[in-house]
Short mmCIF file of C-alpha atoms and ligand atoms in Angstrom, two decimals:
data_model
loop_
_atom_site.label_atom_id
_atom_site.label_comp_id
_atom_site.label_asym_id
_atom_site.label_seq_id
_atom_site.Cartn_x
_atom_site.Cartn_y
_atom_site.Cartn_z
CA MET A 1 -75.21 15.82 -22.87
CA SER A 2 -73.30 18.67 -23.68
CA TYR A 3 -70.39 19.38 -22.51
CA ARG A 4 -68.80 23.14 -22.62
CA PHE A 5 -64.70 23.85 -22.73
CA PRO A 6 -62.89 25.48 -20.08
CA ASP A 7 -63.00 29.24 -20.45
CA THR A 8 -58.96 29.11 -21.11
CA PHE A 9 -59.04 26.82 -23.44
CA LEU A 10 -57.19 27.60 -27.13
CA TRP A 11 -59.04 26.90 -30.21
CA GLY A 12 -57.29 27.17 -33.43
CA GLY A 13 -54.90 25.29 -36.17
CA ALA A 14 -51.20 24.14 -37.06
CA ILE A 15 -49.97 25.19 -40.11
CA ALA A 16 -46.30 24.50 -41.21
CA ALA A 17 -43.84 27.24 -42.69
CA ASN A 18 -42.96 24.96 -45.80
CA GLN A 19 -46.52 23.78 -46.42
CA VAL A 20 -48.27 27.05 -46.91
CA GLU A 21 -45.28 30.31 -47.28
CA GLY A 22 -44.24 29.71 -50.71
CA ALA A 23 -41.63 32.42 -51.55
CA HIS A 24 -38.42 30.00 -50.98
CA LEU A 25 -36.19 32.04 -51.73
CA THR A 26 -37.59 35.46 -51.27
CA ASP A 27 -36.13 37.70 -49.13
CA GLY A 28 -33.16 36.48 -48.72
CA LYS A 29 -34.21 33.01 -47.53
CA GLY A 30 -31.60 29.70 -47.92
CA LEU A 31 -32.79 26.57 -49.63
CA SER A 32 -33.88 24.20 -46.96
CA THR A 33 -34.19 20.87 -47.15
CA SER A 34 -37.44 20.77 -47.62
CA ASP A 35 -36.95 22.64 -50.80
CA ILE A 36 -35.23 19.17 -52.28
CA GLN A 37 -37.82 17.00 -51.34
CA PRO A 38 -40.38 17.81 -54.30
CA TYR A 39 -42.09 14.13 -53.71
CA GLY A 40 -42.82 14.84 -49.46
CA ALA A 41 -41.20 13.68 -46.57
CA PHE A 42 -39.46 10.87 -48.17
CA GLY A 43 -36.06 12.32 -49.38
CA GLU A 44 -32.90 12.17 -49.93
CA LEU A 45 -29.70 14.83 -49.78
CA ALA A 46 -29.69 16.30 -53.18
CA GLU A 47 -28.66 19.00 -55.58
CA ARG A 48 -31.57 21.18 -56.98
CA GLN A 49 -31.82 21.11 -60.59
CA PRO A 50 -33.17 24.82 -62.11
CA ASN A 51 -36.17 23.37 -63.39
CA ASP A 52 -36.98 21.05 -60.69
CA PHE A 53 -40.80 20.97 -59.81
CA ASN A 54 -41.62 21.54 -56.00
CA ILE A 55 -45.05 22.26 -55.70
CA LYS A 56 -44.01 23.63 -51.95
CA ASP A 57 -42.14 26.45 -54.25
CA VAL A 58 -45.50 28.57 -54.24
CA ALA A 59 -47.73 26.34 -52.00
CA ILE A 60 -50.51 28.43 -50.79
CA ASP A 61 -48.96 31.68 -51.06
CA PHE A 62 -49.15 32.22 -47.59
CA TYR A 63 -46.48 34.11 -47.46
CA HIS A 64 -48.27 36.89 -49.93
CA ARG A 65 -51.60 36.40 -48.39
CA TYR A 66 -51.57 36.19 -45.14
CA PRO A 67 -53.88 38.88 -44.29
CA GLU A 68 -56.89 36.98 -45.66
CA ASP A 69 -55.96 34.06 -44.64
CA ILE A 70 -55.63 35.40 -40.46
CA ALA A 71 -58.79 37.27 -41.37
CA LEU A 72 -60.43 33.82 -41.92
CA PHE A 73 -59.23 31.79 -38.91
CA ALA A 74 -60.54 35.22 -36.99
CA GLU A 75 -63.72 34.69 -38.57
CA MET A 76 -63.63 31.16 -37.18
CA GLY A 77 -63.15 32.48 -33.64
CA PHE A 78 -59.52 31.50 -33.67
CA THR A 79 -57.54 32.25 -30.34
CA THR A 80 -54.43 30.84 -31.06
CA LEU A 81 -52.82 29.60 -34.31
CA ARG A 82 -49.94 27.09 -34.59
CA LEU A 83 -46.87 27.96 -37.01
CA SER A 84 -43.61 27.61 -37.96
CA ILE A 85 -40.77 29.63 -38.25
CA ALA A 86 -39.12 28.75 -41.21
CA TRP A 87 -35.15 28.73 -39.91
CA SER A 88 -33.47 29.42 -43.56
CA ARG A 89 -35.45 32.63 -43.60
CA ILE A 90 -34.19 33.55 -40.17
CA PHE A 91 -30.07 31.79 -41.36
CA PRO A 92 -30.32 31.06 -44.71
CA ASN A 93 -27.55 28.68 -44.58
CA GLY A 94 -28.13 27.69 -40.78
CA ASP A 95 -24.12 28.95 -40.07
CA ASP A 96 -24.48 32.51 -40.99
CA ALA A 97 -22.54 35.06 -38.43
CA GLU A 98 -25.08 37.58 -38.62
CA PRO A 99 -29.25 37.02 -38.98
CA ASN A 100 -31.00 37.67 -42.47
CA GLU A 101 -33.39 41.10 -41.31
CA ALA A 102 -35.88 40.66 -43.49
CA GLY A 103 -36.93 37.41 -42.63
CA LEU A 104 -37.10 38.61 -38.86
CA ALA A 105 -39.20 42.13 -40.26
CA TYR A 106 -41.51 38.79 -42.25
CA TYR A 107 -42.47 37.32 -38.82
CA ASP A 108 -42.45 40.79 -37.91
CA LYS A 109 -45.63 41.17 -39.50
CA ILE A 110 -47.45 38.28 -38.87
CA PHE A 111 -47.14 38.06 -35.43
CA THR A 112 -48.76 41.79 -35.63
CA GLU A 113 -51.36 40.76 -38.35
CA LEU A 114 -52.42 38.09 -35.28
CA GLU A 115 -52.31 40.92 -32.71
CA LYS A 116 -54.62 42.83 -34.30
CA HIS A 117 -57.30 39.26 -34.39
CA ASN A 118 -56.13 39.02 -30.80
CA ILE A 119 -54.94 35.29 -31.77
CA THR A 120 -52.77 33.73 -29.75
CA PRO A 121 -49.77 32.29 -31.75
CA LEU A 122 -47.71 29.02 -30.79
CA VAL A 123 -44.53 28.84 -32.38
CA THR A 124 -42.61 26.00 -33.63
CA LEU A 125 -39.14 26.55 -34.03
CA SER A 126 -38.48 24.11 -36.47
CA HIS A 127 -41.07 22.29 -38.47
CA TYR A 128 -39.45 19.37 -40.72
CA GLU A 129 -36.99 21.49 -42.10
CA MET A 130 -33.78 22.82 -41.89
CA PRO A 131 -31.17 24.87 -43.67
CA LEU A 132 -29.62 22.23 -46.82
CA ASN A 133 -26.23 23.74 -46.02
CA LEU A 134 -26.20 22.56 -43.16
CA ALA A 135 -27.20 19.18 -44.01
CA LYS A 136 -24.86 19.06 -47.20
CA GLN A 137 -21.43 20.46 -45.22
CA TYR A 138 -22.35 19.13 -41.59
CA GLN A 139 -24.56 16.34 -41.97
CA GLY A 140 -27.09 17.35 -40.31
CA TRP A 141 -28.30 16.56 -36.65
CA ALA A 142 -25.15 14.19 -36.72
CA SER A 143 -22.89 16.85 -36.20
CA ARG A 144 -22.52 18.28 -32.54
CA GLU A 145 -22.03 21.60 -33.78
CA THR A 146 -25.56 21.70 -35.35
CA ILE A 147 -26.52 22.43 -31.64
CA GLY A 148 -24.65 25.42 -31.32
CA PHE A 149 -26.06 26.52 -35.06
CA PHE A 150 -29.71 25.43 -33.42
CA ALA A 151 -29.18 27.84 -30.33
CA THR A 152 -27.73 30.25 -32.11
CA TYR A 153 -30.62 30.64 -34.12
CA ALA A 154 -33.94 30.56 -31.42
CA ARG A 155 -31.61 32.78 -29.00
CA VAL A 156 -32.31 35.36 -32.10
CA VAL A 157 -35.74 34.35 -32.33
CA PHE A 158 -36.52 34.55 -28.36
CA GLN A 159 -34.96 38.30 -28.48
CA ARG A 160 -36.60 39.26 -31.47
CA PHE A 161 -40.39 37.84 -30.81
CA GLY A 162 -40.39 37.37 -27.26
CA HIS A 163 -42.05 39.95 -25.90
CA ARG A 164 -45.32 38.95 -28.46
CA VAL A 165 -44.80 34.95 -28.95
CA LYS A 166 -45.15 33.82 -25.30
CA HIS A 167 -45.69 29.85 -26.34
CA TRP A 168 -43.20 27.76 -28.16
CA LEU A 169 -43.24 24.44 -28.94
CA THR A 170 -39.31 23.21 -30.27
CA PHE A 171 -38.62 20.24 -32.72
CA ASN A 172 -41.74 19.32 -34.89
CA GLU A 173 -42.63 15.41 -34.66
CA ILE A 174 -39.27 15.13 -32.99
CA ASN A 175 -39.50 11.15 -33.19
CA VAL A 176 -39.76 11.85 -37.04
CA THR A 177 -35.51 10.49 -37.45
CA LEU A 178 -36.29 6.75 -36.64
CA HIS A 179 -38.43 6.89 -39.69
CA GLU A 180 -37.93 9.19 -41.76
CA PRO A 181 -34.15 10.71 -41.22
CA PHE A 182 -33.48 13.40 -43.67
CA THR A 183 -36.87 14.71 -42.90
CA GLY A 184 -36.12 14.93 -39.23
CA SER A 185 -32.43 15.50 -39.36
CA GLY A 186 -30.65 15.98 -42.42
CA LEU A 187 -29.30 12.31 -42.78
CA PRO A 188 -29.63 9.44 -45.52
CA ARG A 189 -32.15 7.36 -45.08
CA ASP A 190 -30.15 3.99 -44.94
CA CYS A 191 -28.25 5.59 -42.10
CA ASP A 192 -26.72 3.46 -38.80
CA GLU A 193 -28.33 3.32 -36.04
CA GLN A 194 -24.70 4.82 -34.37
CA THR A 195 -25.45 7.72 -36.55
CA ARG A 196 -29.03 8.34 -35.90
CA PHE A 197 -29.36 7.40 -32.14
CA GLN A 198 -26.45 10.24 -31.96
CA ALA A 199 -28.04 12.66 -33.97
CA ILE A 200 -31.37 12.36 -32.62
CA HIS A 201 -29.15 12.46 -29.18
CA HIS A 202 -28.04 16.13 -30.62
CA GLN A 203 -31.33 17.06 -31.47
CA LEU A 204 -32.34 16.36 -27.72
CA VAL A 205 -29.92 18.26 -26.02
CA ALA A 206 -30.88 21.35 -28.66
CA SER A 207 -34.57 21.47 -27.56
CA ALA A 208 -33.04 21.42 -24.25
CA LYS A 209 -30.81 24.53 -24.54
CA ALA A 210 -34.19 25.76 -26.32
CA VAL A 211 -35.88 25.64 -23.45
CA LYS A 212 -33.02 26.97 -20.95
CA LEU A 213 -33.48 29.93 -23.60
CA CYS A 214 -36.96 30.14 -23.52
CA HIS A 215 -36.59 30.03 -19.80
CA ASP A 216 -34.17 32.79 -19.42
CA MET A 217 -35.12 35.33 -22.26
CA VAL A 218 -38.80 35.41 -22.46
CA PRO A 219 -41.06 36.71 -19.44
CA GLU A 220 -43.93 34.45 -18.67
CA GLY A 221 -42.96 32.17 -21.57
CA LYS A 222 -43.94 28.27 -21.58
CA ILE A 223 -42.39 25.85 -24.18
CA GLY A 224 -42.79 22.76 -25.26
CA ASN A 225 -42.39 19.58 -27.01
CA MET A 226 -44.09 17.83 -29.82
CA ILE A 227 -44.52 14.65 -30.79
CA LEU A 228 -45.84 12.18 -33.23
CA GLY A 229 -48.09 10.43 -31.07
CA ALA A 230 -48.00 6.65 -32.42
CA MET A 231 -50.15 5.29 -29.70
CA LEU A 232 -50.40 1.37 -30.32
CA TYR A 233 -52.66 -1.37 -28.64
CA PRO A 234 -51.94 -5.13 -28.60
CA LEU A 235 -53.20 -6.71 -31.33
CA THR A 236 -54.47 -9.61 -28.45
CA CYS A 237 -54.09 -10.41 -25.00
CA HIS A 238 -51.02 -12.67 -25.87
CA PRO A 239 -48.04 -11.54 -22.99
CA ASP A 240 -46.28 -11.55 -26.02
CA ASP A 241 -48.21 -9.22 -27.68
CA MET A 242 -48.47 -7.16 -24.50
CA LEU A 243 -44.66 -6.92 -23.93
CA LYS A 244 -44.06 -6.30 -27.81
CA THR A 245 -46.25 -3.50 -27.48
CA LEU A 246 -44.27 -1.59 -24.39
CA THR A 247 -41.21 -1.86 -26.12
CA GLN A 248 -42.68 -0.59 -29.55
CA ASN A 249 -44.73 2.18 -27.95
CA ARG A 250 -41.22 2.92 -26.05
CA GLU A 251 -39.88 4.21 -29.18
CA TRP A 252 -41.82 7.43 -29.28
CA LEU A 253 -42.26 7.97 -25.35
CA MET A 254 -38.23 7.68 -25.07
CA PHE A 255 -38.90 11.27 -26.57
CA GLY A 256 -41.02 12.80 -24.24
CA ASP A 257 -39.71 10.67 -21.18
CA ILE A 258 -36.20 13.11 -21.95
CA GLN A 259 -38.05 16.05 -22.36
CA ALA A 260 -40.21 15.69 -19.61
CA ARG A 261 -37.85 14.11 -17.16
CA GLY A 262 -34.58 15.66 -17.87
CA TYR A 263 -32.61 12.31 -18.74
CA TYR A 264 -32.30 8.81 -20.43
CA PRO A 265 -35.40 5.95 -19.45
CA SER A 266 -33.35 3.21 -17.75
CA TYR A 267 -35.14 0.92 -20.31
CA MET A 268 -33.00 2.72 -23.12
CA THR A 269 -29.64 0.76 -21.58
CA ARG A 270 -30.30 -2.13 -22.53
CA LYS A 271 -31.96 -0.94 -25.91
CA PHE A 272 -28.92 0.75 -26.87
CA THR A 273 -26.79 -2.45 -25.90
CA GLU A 274 -28.81 -4.76 -27.96
CA MET A 275 -28.29 -1.91 -31.36
CA GLY A 276 -24.99 -1.75 -30.71
CA VAL A 277 -25.49 2.01 -30.16
CA THR A 278 -22.78 3.66 -27.57
CA LEU A 279 -24.03 7.43 -27.50
CA ASN A 280 -21.48 9.94 -27.15
CA ILE A 281 -23.10 12.14 -23.60
CA THR A 282 -20.73 14.94 -22.17
CA GLU A 283 -21.30 16.19 -18.57
CA ASP A 284 -22.97 19.28 -20.20
CA ASP A 285 -25.12 17.43 -22.38
CA LYS A 286 -26.48 15.88 -18.89
CA GLN A 287 -26.67 19.19 -17.69
CA ALA A 288 -28.63 20.87 -20.61
CA LEU A 289 -31.22 17.83 -20.57
CA LYS A 290 -32.12 18.68 -17.09
CA GLU A 291 -34.04 21.69 -18.16
CA THR A 292 -37.44 20.45 -18.91
CA ILE A 293 -40.73 21.30 -20.54
CA ASP A 294 -43.56 22.96 -19.33
CA PHE A 295 -45.84 21.48 -21.44
CA VAL A 296 -46.34 18.23 -24.25
CA SER A 297 -47.70 18.34 -27.38
CA PHE A 298 -48.18 15.92 -29.80
CA SER A 299 -49.92 15.24 -33.32
CA TYR A 300 -52.80 12.74 -33.47
CA TYR A 301 -54.31 11.13 -36.26
CA MET A 302 -54.70 7.41 -35.78
CA THR A 303 -53.74 3.98 -33.52
CA GLY A 304 -52.18 1.02 -34.83
CA CYS A 305 -51.71 -2.44 -33.55
CA ALA A 306 -48.52 -4.36 -32.69
CA SER A 307 -48.05 -8.16 -32.75
CA ALA A 308 -45.48 -10.12 -31.44
CA ASP A 309 -46.28 -12.79 -34.53
CA PRO A 310 -43.97 -12.10 -37.90
CA GLU A 311 -46.53 -13.91 -39.54
CA GLN A 312 -48.55 -10.50 -39.00
CA GLN A 313 -49.08 -9.18 -42.23
CA ASP A 314 -52.51 -7.10 -42.15
CA LYS A 315 -50.58 -3.78 -41.94
CA ALA A 316 -52.03 0.07 -41.66
CA ASP A 317 -50.76 2.99 -43.42
CA ALA A 318 -50.13 5.55 -40.65
CA ASN A 319 -48.50 8.12 -41.37
CA MET A 320 -44.54 7.79 -41.73
CA LEU A 321 -45.30 4.47 -39.90
CA GLN A 322 -46.39 1.37 -40.79
CA MET A 323 -48.76 -0.19 -37.59
CA ILE A 324 -50.91 -3.50 -37.41
CA ALA A 325 -54.24 -2.43 -38.71
CA ASN A 326 -56.79 -2.24 -35.62
CA PRO A 327 -59.81 -4.95 -36.66
CA HIS A 328 -62.28 -2.60 -34.92
CA LEU A 329 -61.56 0.24 -37.00
CA LYS A 330 -62.14 2.03 -40.53
CA ALA A 331 -59.46 3.73 -42.22
CA SER A 332 -59.25 7.54 -43.62
CA GLU A 333 -58.38 7.08 -47.90
CA TRP A 334 -55.05 7.63 -47.16
CA GLY A 335 -55.64 4.36 -45.06
CA TRP A 336 -54.99 6.72 -41.94
CA GLN A 337 -56.84 4.16 -39.15
CA ILE A 338 -59.54 6.52 -37.01
CA ASP A 339 -59.75 6.27 -33.74
CA PRO A 340 -61.50 9.07 -31.75
CA LYS A 341 -61.45 7.29 -28.31
CA GLY A 342 -57.81 6.38 -29.17
CA LEU A 343 -56.98 10.65 -28.53
CA ARG A 344 -58.98 10.00 -24.86
CA TYR A 345 -57.14 7.17 -24.28
CA LEU A 346 -53.43 9.28 -25.33
CA LEU A 347 -54.27 11.95 -23.22
CA ASN A 348 -55.81 10.17 -20.00
CA PHE A 349 -52.50 7.97 -20.85
CA LEU A 350 -49.64 11.12 -21.04
CA TYR A 351 -51.35 12.91 -18.61
CA ASP A 352 -50.84 9.50 -16.30
CA ARG A 353 -47.20 9.55 -16.98
CA TYR A 354 -45.88 12.57 -16.78
CA GLN A 355 -48.56 15.47 -15.29
CA LEU A 356 -47.82 17.84 -17.04
CA PRO A 357 -50.25 19.92 -19.40
CA LEU A 358 -51.11 19.02 -22.88
CA PHE A 359 -51.66 20.45 -26.19
CA VAL A 360 -53.37 19.05 -28.86
CA VAL A 361 -51.33 20.53 -31.43
CA GLU A 362 -52.22 18.53 -35.20
CA ASN A 363 -55.46 16.40 -35.67
CA GLY A 364 -57.47 15.89 -38.88
CA LEU A 365 -59.11 14.15 -41.63
CA GLY A 366 -56.41 14.41 -45.02
CA ALA A 367 -59.72 13.95 -47.33
CA VAL A 368 -60.37 14.64 -51.34
CA ASP A 369 -62.97 17.14 -51.47
CA VAL A 370 -65.26 18.07 -54.45
CA VAL A 371 -66.80 21.35 -55.35
CA ASP A 372 -70.26 21.10 -56.14
CA GLU A 373 -71.85 23.19 -59.29
CA GLN A 374 -72.96 26.01 -56.66
CA GLY A 375 -69.03 26.50 -55.81
CA ALA A 376 -69.65 25.40 -52.26
CA ILE A 377 -67.98 21.91 -50.41
CA GLN A 378 -70.21 19.58 -48.47
CA ASP A 379 -67.26 18.40 -46.34
CA ASP A 380 -69.76 16.60 -43.55
CA TYR A 381 -67.23 13.59 -43.41
CA ARG A 382 -64.56 16.08 -41.94
CA ILE A 383 -67.03 17.79 -39.50
CA GLN A 384 -68.03 13.70 -38.40
CA TYR A 385 -64.02 13.46 -37.71
CA LEU A 386 -63.69 16.54 -36.00
CA ASN A 387 -66.54 16.30 -33.68
CA ASP A 388 -65.94 12.84 -32.82
CA HIS A 389 -62.44 13.33 -31.60
CA LEU A 390 -63.17 17.05 -29.94
CA TYR A 391 -66.13 15.42 -28.22
CA GLN A 392 -63.89 12.48 -27.22
CA LEU A 393 -61.29 15.31 -26.15
CA GLY A 394 -63.65 16.93 -23.33
CA GLU A 395 -64.32 13.84 -22.26
CA ALA A 396 -59.81 13.66 -21.59
CA ILE A 397 -60.30 17.00 -19.50
CA GLN A 398 -63.68 15.70 -17.87
CA ASP A 399 -61.36 12.33 -16.89
CA GLY A 400 -59.32 15.07 -15.02
CA VAL A 401 -56.53 15.86 -18.29
CA ASP A 402 -55.70 19.28 -17.93
CA VAL A 403 -55.50 20.25 -21.62
CA MET A 404 -54.64 23.56 -22.76
CA GLY A 405 -56.20 23.57 -26.33
CA TYR A 406 -56.16 22.05 -30.07
CA THR A 407 -54.98 23.52 -33.30
CA SER A 408 -56.63 21.13 -35.82
CA TRP A 409 -54.21 20.52 -38.64
CA GLY A 410 -54.20 22.61 -42.08
CA PRO A 411 -57.40 24.77 -40.75
CA ILE A 412 -56.42 25.64 -44.55
CA ASP A 413 -55.51 23.19 -47.35
CA LEU A 414 -52.14 22.98 -47.45
CA VAL A 415 -49.36 21.14 -49.01
CA SER A 416 -49.51 17.08 -47.42
CA ALA A 417 -45.89 16.64 -45.73
CA GLY A 418 -46.16 13.24 -46.53
CA THR A 419 -47.00 13.12 -50.17
CA ALA A 420 -46.93 16.99 -51.54
CA GLN A 421 -50.38 16.59 -53.01
CA MET A 422 -52.57 19.58 -52.79
CA SER A 423 -55.61 16.52 -53.06
CA LYS A 424 -55.20 16.02 -49.69
CA ARG A 425 -56.96 18.43 -48.04
CA TYR A 426 -57.81 18.89 -44.21
CA GLY A 427 -58.66 22.35 -44.43
CA PHE A 428 -62.17 24.41 -43.03
CA ILE A 429 -60.66 26.31 -46.45
CA TYR A 430 -60.48 25.49 -49.74
CA VAL A 431 -57.86 26.46 -51.48
CA ASP A 432 -57.78 26.33 -55.07
CA ARG A 433 -54.87 24.17 -56.34
CA ASP A 434 -53.91 20.76 -57.93
CA ASN A 435 -51.18 18.62 -57.32
CA GLN A 436 -49.73 20.43 -60.69
CA GLY A 437 -49.71 23.70 -59.40
CA HIS A 438 -52.66 25.27 -61.60
CA GLY A 439 -55.21 27.43 -59.72
CA SER A 440 -56.02 30.62 -58.77
CA LEU A 441 -55.25 30.11 -55.07
CA LYS A 442 -58.28 31.48 -54.58
CA ARG A 443 -59.89 30.76 -50.84
CA THR A 444 -63.53 29.26 -50.07
CA PRO A 445 -64.86 28.26 -46.59
CA LYS A 446 -66.08 25.12 -46.58
CA LYS A 447 -69.33 23.28 -44.71
CA SER A 448 -66.65 22.96 -41.95
CA PHE A 449 -66.00 26.38 -41.48
CA TYR A 450 -69.25 27.40 -40.39
CA TRP A 451 -69.46 24.31 -38.05
CA TYR A 452 -65.80 24.81 -36.30
CA GLN A 453 -66.76 28.70 -36.16
CA SER A 454 -70.42 27.40 -34.20
CA VAL A 455 -68.22 24.95 -32.13
CA ILE A 456 -65.90 27.56 -30.88
CA GLY A 457 -68.94 29.83 -30.15
CA SER A 458 -70.31 27.91 -27.62
CA GLN A 459 -67.09 26.37 -25.98
CA GLY A 460 -68.06 23.43 -27.22
CA GLU A 461 -71.49 22.82 -26.50
CA THR A 462 -72.45 22.35 -29.82
CA LEU A 463 -70.61 18.86 -30.47
CA THR A 464 -72.67 16.15 -30.46
CA GLU A 465 -72.42 12.69 -28.88
CA PRO A 466 -70.19 10.41 -31.80
CA GLN A 467 -72.20 7.46 -33.37
CA SER A 468 -70.03 4.44 -31.95
C1 LIG B 1 -47.49 15.41 -39.61
C2 LIG B 1 -46.54 16.76 -39.76
O1 LIG B 1 -46.82 14.82 -39.42
O2 LIG B 1 -48.64 14.94 -40.33
C3 LIG B 1 -47.25 17.48 -40.79
O3 LIG B 1 -46.43 17.26 -38.59
C4 LIG B 1 -48.19 17.40 -41.57
O4 LIG B 1 -46.76 18.70 -41.25
C5 LIG B 1 -49.55 16.52 -40.85
O5 LIG B 1 -48.79 17.58 -42.78
C6 LIG B 1 -50.17 15.26 -41.86
O6 LIG B 1 -49.72 14.43 -42.49
P1 LIG B 1 -49.78 14.85 -44.19
O7 LIG B 1 -48.80 13.42 -45.00
O8 LIG B 1 -50.75 14.12 -44.44
O9 LIG B 1 -49.43 15.95 -44.28
#
């Protein structure tokens, strides 16, 4: 039976500055942590050598081609676009006394272009990058001073864009520091738990301060958090597996719990004791954390399983995480397990927990696309993946969950965050560029472009019931 999504539901796609813009030193931009991660999210602090190749230096050249790309998004019927601001365009070194006007002017042009097409921006303040200088001079988020630098950046951005951008997110996948500390916080990969959790604490305080600034400075603004939604099911119904699953899910839920409730959940007390971690939490920090988010957002690509059995070796790749494979699910070419019903489950689960509006701000299938002899891309596998997930999202709304919108990941092909490949494509729009950086950068709509256009045009009524 077809279902019509609410008229207020926002439809669109999500991109991140470092994965699309290129122009990594243009108009006064400083180097960011992403600029020295040529192999994707798995990086360390290093000096960039003059001849180093990093595919993100050009990425898909969104910096110059944004009018064409935004027009294509509009043609699909987007009512929202999630994008991030590169912090290092605004504060090239992170600790500069004054912002870089050319960086601010660039995002003004982007927002003007979006307004021309009636596309509402959803802006992430920090998506997997920070000014490199902060990682070098201050140990990234390990330093309390970074909270102040981020608050200054947030204040400048709200001041400049607050009259035209009403939807904001603080940190992309704020739980990622647990898995990739350099990507998440500018920390060395082998940093100890004390440093890692203190950095996470600083980031959570900075996030809450940005929420307060948004509430004070952006009339009618709404600001959310963003978590990598890493839902685990118990591999069996053995009580030990149930407890293990509870514990492991709390590793990522902790972030949402703090950001939505305004304080550390009680289960962290035992966890910190067992890890030997003693956080430095000031009275000012406690006060800051009380400023809670307006909505909860998350990325959703897969689910996995947890098991208490140490012999259990059947692992599945899962973004930057390792999970135990679910025998009932198939996986993508990159080993990510595909679970549309898991999206319905997660939406219900999070709504039960927080009673806040939810926003699915990333979801999609990374796949190798083939351009046929006619120059067309018949990406039926992507259509099926997205159809099935959106169908389950519609089911969740009918379950009573308040979902603000959906932005599929990479509506135009972009550089993979995890692997720095161009060949891991998510887009409705094909970009002619390969992993070595060869190609014309020409944009071509795929079959899924027209499919998404009809889904948006019908408010979801053209979605079909999944086969399984
Ligand atoms: C999310 C990130 O983890 O997953 C994105 O927020 C990323 O930046 C996306 O691109 C997909 O991951 P990947 O590794 O396929 O690019």
